[in-house]
Amino acid sequence: MESQKQSGPEPPIKVSTINCIDLSNPDIGESVALLKQACLDCGFFYVVNHGISQEFMDEVFAQSKKFFYLPLNEKLKVLRNEKHRGYTPMFDEFLDPDNQVHGDYKEGYYIGVDVPENDPESEKPFNGPNVWPADGVLPGWRQTMEKFHHEALEVGKAVSRIIALALDLEVDFFDKPEVLGKPIATLRLLHYEDQFSDPAKGIYGAGAHSDFGFITLLATDDVMGLQICKDKDAKPQIWEYVTPIKGSTLHRVLGNGQDRYSIAYFVEPNHDCLVECLPTCKTEKSPPKFPQIRCSTYLSQRYKDTHANLSVYDKHQA
């Protein structure tokens, strides 16, 4: 089922205003205040002057498009495995099953921290060797993505230091070996097809969801589509578009009939890191609301809840 443009006057487009964090700003106090307000307001903020050049970002997007332009049978040769490495076909992810009629109208590609199979660490969830298209198919593709993965992790760590200060913690709180020493850091290339979303019919580029990790860095092209909801408990919910800018909570993606590309980078703590209420966020009168849980245990369950079972692709691999 495909959605179509509705007849009649178009409803006014609501565009959100969100704070911008400049990582080159020498006034760290200003950055901390802006980030803290953004997190209290909606959980989203722009990041600029992060050290990744616009020329390189353009190259990463160009290489991403080259992969998604490949025929489906070629992309299925690098199908997502149980370690969440490789290609995720259209509808593979189901982010809002209560309101969606089928999975997200997007395809993607997962790239994680590369861990050789003979390394004992490869036995852990989300660890293992990456899956790559053959060099003859996309020359230089792997090298571009490996370089971006490395540079994006440094940006994530820089943002984590500002988050730490905003939480009244030591600046290096999240830099500790037991937190981000060996992070679960995942790059995901995304392509939304040129379809029209129709929330009334349960059709979305990406269903409404809150990311379930520590930090998500998101680079987008110039096509509008990302929306955020600042109050998930509001009736009705109010959704606002986020304007793409160069260099750059509950959210979703609406297709507007144009192909749209984005690049997500998920920064999560070490596998064995215990996720628990931070020391500055609890008191005797306000104890933790949730029990502690191991990072990899939590992430494994969330990925299982939102992705198709790999057995549905058996026919493609026969």
CSV table of C-alpha atoms in Angstrom, one decimal:
chain,number,residue,atom,x,y,z
A,1,MET,CA,0.0,0.0,0.0
A,2,GLU,CA,1.4,3.4,-0.9
A,3,SER,CA,0.3,6.7,0.4
A,4,GLN,CA,-0.7,9.6,-1.9
A,5,LYS,CA,-0.8,13.3,-1.5
A,6,GLN,CA,-4.0,14.4,0.1
A,7,SER,CA,-6.3,16.8,-1.8
A,8,GLY,CA,-7.2,20.2,-0.4
A,9,PRO,CA,-5.1,22.8,1.3
A,10,GLU,CA,-1.8,21.6,2.8
A,11,PRO,CA,-1.6,22.0,6.6
A,12,PRO,CA,1.0,24.6,7.7
A,13,ILE,CA,4.5,23.1,8.2
A,14,LYS,CA,5.7,23.5,11.8
A,15,VAL,CA,9.5,24.0,12.0
A,16,SER,CA,11.3,23.5,15.3
A,17,THR,CA,13.9,25.9,16.7
A,18,ILE,CA,16.7,24.0,18.4
A,19,ASN,CA,20.0,25.1,20.0
A,20,CYS,CA,23.3,24.9,18.1
A,21,ILE,CA,26.4,23.7,19.9
A,22,ASP,CA,29.7,25.0,18.5
A,23,LEU,CA,32.5,22.6,19.4
A,24,SER,CA,35.1,25.3,18.6
A,25,ASN,CA,33.6,27.7,21.1
A,26,PRO,CA,36.2,28.6,23.7
A,27,ASP,CA,33.4,29.5,26.2
A,28,ILE,CA,32.6,26.0,27.4
A,29,GLY,CA,30.1,27.4,29.9
A,30,GLU,CA,28.0,28.7,27.1
A,31,SER,CA,28.1,25.3,25.3
A,32,VAL,CA,27.1,23.5,28.5
A,33,ALA,CA,24.2,25.9,29.1
A,34,LEU,CA,22.9,25.5,25.5
A,35,LEU,CA,23.2,21.7,25.6
A,36,LYS,CA,21.5,21.4,28.9
A,37,GLN,CA,18.6,23.6,27.8
A,38,ALA,CA,18.3,21.5,24.6
A,39,CYS,CA,18.2,18.3,26.5
A,40,LEU,CA,15.6,19.6,28.8
A,41,ASP,CA,13.5,21.0,26.0
A,42,CYS,CA,13.6,18.2,23.3
A,43,GLY,CA,16.8,16.2,23.4
A,44,PHE,CA,18.0,17.5,20.0
A,45,PHE,CA,20.6,20.1,19.1
A,46,TYR,CA,22.8,21.0,16.1
A,47,VAL,CA,26.6,20.4,16.4
A,48,VAL,CA,28.9,22.6,14.2
A,49,ASN,CA,32.6,23.1,13.9
A,50,HIS,CA,33.0,19.4,14.9
A,51,GLY,CA,36.2,18.8,12.9
A,52,ILE,CA,34.9,16.7,10.1
A,53,SER,CA,35.3,18.7,6.9
A,54,GLN,CA,32.3,19.4,4.6
A,55,GLU,CA,34.2,18.0,1.7
A,56,PHE,CA,34.7,14.7,3.5
A,57,MET,CA,31.0,14.6,4.5
A,58,ASP,CA,30.0,15.2,0.9
A,59,GLU,CA,32.3,12.2,-0.1
A,60,VAL,CA,30.7,10.0,2.6
A,61,PHE,CA,27.2,10.8,1.3
A,62,ALA,CA,28.3,10.2,-2.3
A,63,GLN,CA,29.7,6.8,-1.4
A,64,SER,CA,26.6,6.0,0.5
A,65,LYS,CA,24.4,6.7,-2.5
A,66,LYS,CA,26.7,4.5,-4.7
A,67,PHE,CA,25.9,1.6,-2.5
A,68,PHE,CA,22.1,2.1,-2.4
A,69,TYR,CA,22.1,2.6,-6.2
A,70,LEU,CA,23.3,-1.0,-6.5
A,71,PRO,CA,20.8,-3.7,-7.7
A,72,LEU,CA,19.0,-5.4,-4.8
A,73,ASN,CA,20.7,-8.8,-5.5
A,74,GLU,CA,24.1,-7.1,-5.1
A,75,LYS,CA,23.1,-5.5,-1.8
A,76,LEU,CA,21.7,-8.8,-0.5
A,77,LYS,CA,25.2,-10.3,-0.8
A,78,VAL,CA,26.1,-8.2,2.3
A,79,LEU,CA,22.9,-8.8,4.2
A,80,ARG,CA,22.8,-7.9,7.9
A,81,ASN,CA,24.1,-10.7,10.1
A,82,GLU,CA,23.4,-11.6,13.7
A,83,LYS,CA,26.1,-9.1,14.8
A,84,HIS,CA,24.3,-6.2,13.1
A,85,ARG,CA,26.8,-5.7,10.3
A,86,GLY,CA,25.7,-5.1,6.7
A,87,TYR,CA,22.7,-4.3,4.6
A,88,THR,CA,19.1,-3.9,6.1
A,89,PRO,CA,16.4,-4.1,3.4
A,90,MET,CA,13.3,-2.0,3.1
A,91,PHE,CA,10.9,-2.6,6.0
A,92,ASP,CA,13.5,-4.5,8.0
A,93,GLU,CA,13.1,-2.1,11.0
A,94,PHE,CA,9.7,-1.7,12.8
A,95,LEU,CA,10.0,1.3,15.2
A,96,ASP,CA,6.4,2.0,16.0
A,97,PRO,CA,4.4,-1.2,15.6
A,98,ASP,CA,1.4,0.3,17.4
A,99,ASN,CA,0.9,2.9,14.6
A,100,GLN,CA,2.6,1.4,11.6
A,101,VAL,CA,1.1,-1.0,9.0
A,102,HIS,CA,4.5,-2.3,8.0
A,103,GLY,CA,8.2,-1.6,8.7
A,104,ASP,CA,10.0,1.6,8.0
A,105,TYR,CA,10.2,2.8,4.3
A,106,LYS,CA,14.0,2.8,4.4
A,107,GLU,CA,17.0,0.7,3.8
A,108,GLY,CA,20.3,0.9,5.6
A,109,TYR,CA,23.8,-0.4,6.2
A,110,TYR,CA,25.5,-1.1,9.6
A,111,ILE,CA,29.2,-0.7,10.2
A,112,GLY,CA,30.6,-1.2,13.7
A,113,VAL,CA,33.9,-1.4,15.5
A,114,ASP,CA,35.9,-4.0,13.5
A,115,VAL,CA,36.9,-7.0,15.7
A,116,PRO,CA,38.6,-10.0,14.1
A,117,GLU,CA,37.0,-13.3,14.4
A,118,ASN,CA,40.0,-14.8,16.2
A,119,ASP,CA,39.7,-12.1,18.9
A,120,PRO,CA,37.9,-13.3,22.1
A,121,GLU,CA,36.1,-10.0,22.1
A,122,SER,CA,34.3,-11.0,18.9
A,123,GLU,CA,32.1,-13.4,20.9
A,124,LYS,CA,30.3,-10.4,22.5
A,125,PRO,CA,27.1,-9.1,21.0
A,126,PHE,CA,27.6,-6.3,18.3
A,127,ASN,CA,31.3,-7.3,18.1
A,128,GLY,CA,33.0,-9.0,15.1
A,129,PRO,CA,34.3,-8.2,11.7
A,130,ASN,CA,32.5,-5.8,9.5
A,131,VAL,CA,30.8,-6.8,6.2
A,132,TRP,CA,32.0,-5.0,3.1
A,133,PRO,CA,31.0,-4.8,-0.6
A,134,ALA,CA,33.7,-6.3,-2.8
A,135,ASP,CA,36.4,-3.8,-3.8
A,136,GLY,CA,35.6,-4.4,-7.4
A,137,VAL,CA,32.0,-3.3,-6.8
A,138,LEU,CA,32.7,-0.1,-4.9
A,139,PRO,CA,36.4,0.8,-5.0
A,140,GLY,CA,37.5,2.9,-1.9
A,141,TRP,CA,34.1,2.5,-0.2
A,142,ARG,CA,35.5,0.6,2.8
A,143,GLN,CA,38.3,3.1,3.4
A,144,THR,CA,35.9,6.1,3.3
A,145,MET,CA,33.5,4.5,5.8
A,146,GLU,CA,36.3,3.4,8.2
A,147,LYS,CA,37.8,6.9,8.2
A,148,PHE,CA,34.3,8.4,8.9
A,149,HIS,CA,33.7,5.9,11.7
A,150,HIS,CA,36.9,6.9,13.4
A,151,GLU,CA,36.3,10.7,13.1
A,152,ALA,CA,32.6,10.4,14.2
A,153,LEU,CA,33.6,8.6,17.4
A,154,GLU,CA,35.9,11.5,18.3
A,155,VAL,CA,33.0,13.9,17.8
A,156,GLY,CA,30.8,11.7,20.0
A,157,LYS,CA,33.4,11.8,22.7
A,158,ALA,CA,33.7,15.6,22.5
A,159,VAL,CA,29.9,15.9,22.9
A,160,SER,CA,30.0,13.5,25.9
A,161,ARG,CA,32.3,15.8,27.7
A,162,ILE,CA,29.8,18.7,27.4
A,163,ILE,CA,27.0,16.3,28.5
A,164,ALA,CA,29.1,15.4,31.6
A,165,LEU,CA,29.5,19.0,32.6
A,166,ALA,CA,25.8,19.7,32.0
A,167,LEU,CA,25.1,16.9,34.5
A,168,ASP,CA,27.5,18.3,37.1
A,169,LEU,CA,29.9,15.5,36.6
A,170,GLU,CA,33.7,15.5,35.9
A,171,VAL,CA,34.4,16.4,32.3
A,172,ASP,CA,36.0,13.0,31.7
A,173,PHE,CA,33.3,11.0,33.4
A,174,PHE,CA,32.2,9.3,30.2
A,175,ASP,CA,35.8,9.0,28.9
A,176,LYS,CA,36.7,6.5,31.6
A,177,PRO,CA,37.9,3.1,30.3
A,178,GLU,CA,34.8,1.3,31.8
A,179,VAL,CA,32.4,3.6,30.0
A,180,LEU,CA,33.7,4.6,26.6
A,181,GLY,CA,37.0,2.7,26.6
A,182,LYS,CA,35.7,0.1,24.2
A,183,PRO,CA,32.4,1.5,23.0
A,184,ILE,CA,29.7,-0.1,20.9
A,185,ALA,CA,30.0,2.5,18.2
A,186,THR,CA,27.8,1.9,15.1
A,187,LEU,CA,27.7,3.8,11.9
A,188,ARG,CA,24.4,3.4,9.9
A,189,LEU,CA,23.9,4.7,6.4
A,190,LEU,CA,20.2,5.3,5.6
A,191,HIS,CA,18.2,5.7,2.4
A,192,TYR,CA,14.5,6.7,2.4
A,193,GLU,CA,12.8,5.9,-0.9
A,194,ASP,CA,10.8,8.5,-2.9
A,195,GLN,CA,7.5,7.6,-1.2
A,196,PHE,CA,4.9,9.7,0.5
A,197,SER,CA,4.3,9.0,4.1
A,198,ASP,CA,0.7,9.1,5.4
A,199,PRO,CA,0.5,9.0,9.3
A,200,ALA,CA,-3.3,8.6,9.1
A,201,LYS,CA,-2.7,5.2,7.3
A,202,GLY,CA,0.3,4.2,9.4
A,203,ILE,CA,2.9,4.7,6.6
A,204,TYR,CA,6.2,6.3,7.7
A,205,GLY,CA,9.8,6.6,6.5
A,206,ALA,CA,10.7,5.9,10.1
A,207,GLY,CA,8.1,5.3,12.8
A,208,ALA,CA,8.0,7.4,16.0
A,209,HIS,CA,10.7,6.4,18.4
A,210,SER,CA,13.2,7.5,21.0
A,211,ASP,CA,16.8,6.3,20.4
A,212,PHE,CA,17.8,3.8,23.0
A,213,GLY,CA,21.5,4.6,23.3
A,214,PHE,CA,23.8,7.2,24.8
A,215,ILE,CA,24.4,9.6,21.9
A,216,THR,CA,23.1,9.7,18.3
A,217,LEU,CA,24.9,11.9,15.8
A,218,LEU,CA,22.9,12.4,12.7
A,219,ALA,CA,24.0,13.9,9.4
A,220,THR,CA,21.3,14.6,6.7
A,221,ASP,CA,21.1,15.8,3.2
A,222,ASP,CA,19.0,18.8,2.2
A,223,VAL,CA,15.7,17.0,2.0
A,224,MET,CA,13.2,17.8,4.8
A,225,GLY,CA,11.8,14.8,6.5
A,226,LEU,CA,13.0,14.5,10.1
A,227,GLN,CA,10.4,15.5,12.7
A,228,ILE,CA,10.6,15.7,16.5
A,229,CYS,CA,7.9,15.7,19.2
A,230,LYS,CA,8.9,17.7,22.3
A,231,ASP,CA,6.1,16.3,24.5
A,232,LYS,CA,5.3,12.7,23.8
A,233,ASP,CA,2.4,12.7,26.3
A,234,ALA,CA,0.6,15.6,24.6
A,235,LYS,CA,-2.8,14.8,23.2
A,236,PRO,CA,-2.6,15.2,20.2
A,237,GLN,CA,1.1,15.1,19.8
A,238,ILE,CA,2.7,18.1,18.0
A,239,TRP,CA,5.3,17.2,15.4
A,240,GLU,CA,7.8,19.7,14.1
A,241,TYR,CA,10.2,19.5,11.2
A,242,VAL,CA,14.0,19.9,11.9
A,243,THR,CA,15.6,22.0,9.2
A,244,PRO,CA,18.7,20.4,7.7
A,245,ILE,CA,21.9,22.5,8.1
A,246,LYS,CA,25.3,21.9,6.7
A,247,GLY,CA,27.8,20.6,9.2
A,248,SER,CA,25.7,19.3,11.4
A,249,THR,CA,13.9,12.3,21.8
A,250,LEU,CA,10.9,11.2,20.1
A,251,HIS,CA,11.3,11.5,16.4
A,252,ARG,CA,10.2,10.1,13.1
A,253,VAL,CA,10.7,10.6,9.4
A,254,LEU,CA,8.0,11.4,6.9
A,255,GLY,CA,8.6,10.8,3.2
A,256,ASN,CA,7.6,13.6,0.9
A,257,GLY,CA,8.1,12.0,-2.5
A,258,GLN,CA,11.8,12.6,-2.7
A,259,ASP,CA,14.8,10.3,-2.1
A,260,ARG,CA,16.4,11.2,1.2
A,261,TYR,CA,19.7,10.1,2.6
A,262,SER,CA,21.0,10.4,6.2
A,263,ILE,CA,23.9,9.0,8.2
A,264,ALA,CA,23.4,8.0,11.8
A,265,TYR,CA,26.2,7.3,14.3
A,266,PHE,CA,25.3,5.6,17.5
A,267,VAL,CA,27.7,6.0,20.5
A,268,GLU,CA,27.0,3.4,23.3
A,269,PRO,CA,29.1,2.5,26.3
A,270,ASN,CA,31.2,-0.7,26.7
A,271,HIS,CA,29.5,-4.0,26.6
A,272,ASP,CA,29.9,-4.6,30.3
A,273,CYS,CA,29.2,-1.1,31.4
A,274,LEU,CA,26.4,-1.0,34.0
A,275,VAL,CA,23.7,1.5,32.9
A,276,GLU,CA,22.3,3.1,36.0
A,277,CYS,CA,21.2,6.4,37.5
A,278,LEU,CA,24.1,8.9,37.6
A,279,PRO,CA,25.3,10.0,41.0
A,280,THR,CA,24.2,13.6,40.4
A,281,CYS,CA,20.7,12.6,39.3
A,282,LYS,CA,19.5,10.8,42.5
A,283,THR,CA,19.0,11.7,46.2
A,284,GLU,CA,17.4,10.0,49.2
A,285,LYS,CA,14.1,11.7,48.3
A,286,SER,CA,14.5,11.0,44.6
A,287,PRO,CA,15.9,7.4,44.2
A,288,PRO,CA,16.6,5.8,40.8
A,289,LYS,CA,13.4,4.9,38.9
A,290,PHE,CA,14.9,1.9,37.1
A,291,PRO,CA,17.3,-1.0,38.1
A,292,GLN,CA,20.8,-1.1,36.6
A,293,ILE,CA,21.3,-3.2,33.5
A,294,ARG,CA,24.3,-4.2,31.5
A,295,CYS,CA,24.7,-2.2,28.3
A,296,SER,CA,24.9,-5.1,25.8
A,297,THR,CA,21.9,-6.9,27.4
A,298,TYR,CA,19.8,-3.8,27.0
A,299,LEU,CA,20.8,-3.0,23.5
A,300,SER,CA,20.4,-6.6,22.3
A,301,GLN,CA,16.8,-6.7,23.5
A,302,ARG,CA,16.0,-3.3,21.9
A,303,TYR,CA,17.5,-4.4,18.5
A,304,LYS,CA,15.6,-7.7,18.7
A,305,ASP,CA,12.3,-5.8,19.4
A,306,THR,CA,12.8,-3.4,16.4
A,307,HIS,CA,14.4,-5.5,13.6
A,308,ALA,CA,13.0,-8.4,11.4
A,309,ASN,CA,14.1,-11.9,12.3
A,310,LEU,CA,17.0,-12.9,10.0
A,311,SER,CA,15.1,-16.1,9.1
A,312,VAL,CA,12.8,-14.1,6.8
A,313,TYR,CA,15.7,-13.5,4.4
A,314,ASP,CA,16.6,-17.2,4.1
A,315,LYS,CA,15.0,-17.5,0.7
A,316,HIS,CA,17.4,-14.7,-0.6
A,317,GLN,CA,20.4,-16.7,0.6
A,318,ALA,CA,19.4,-20.1,-0.7
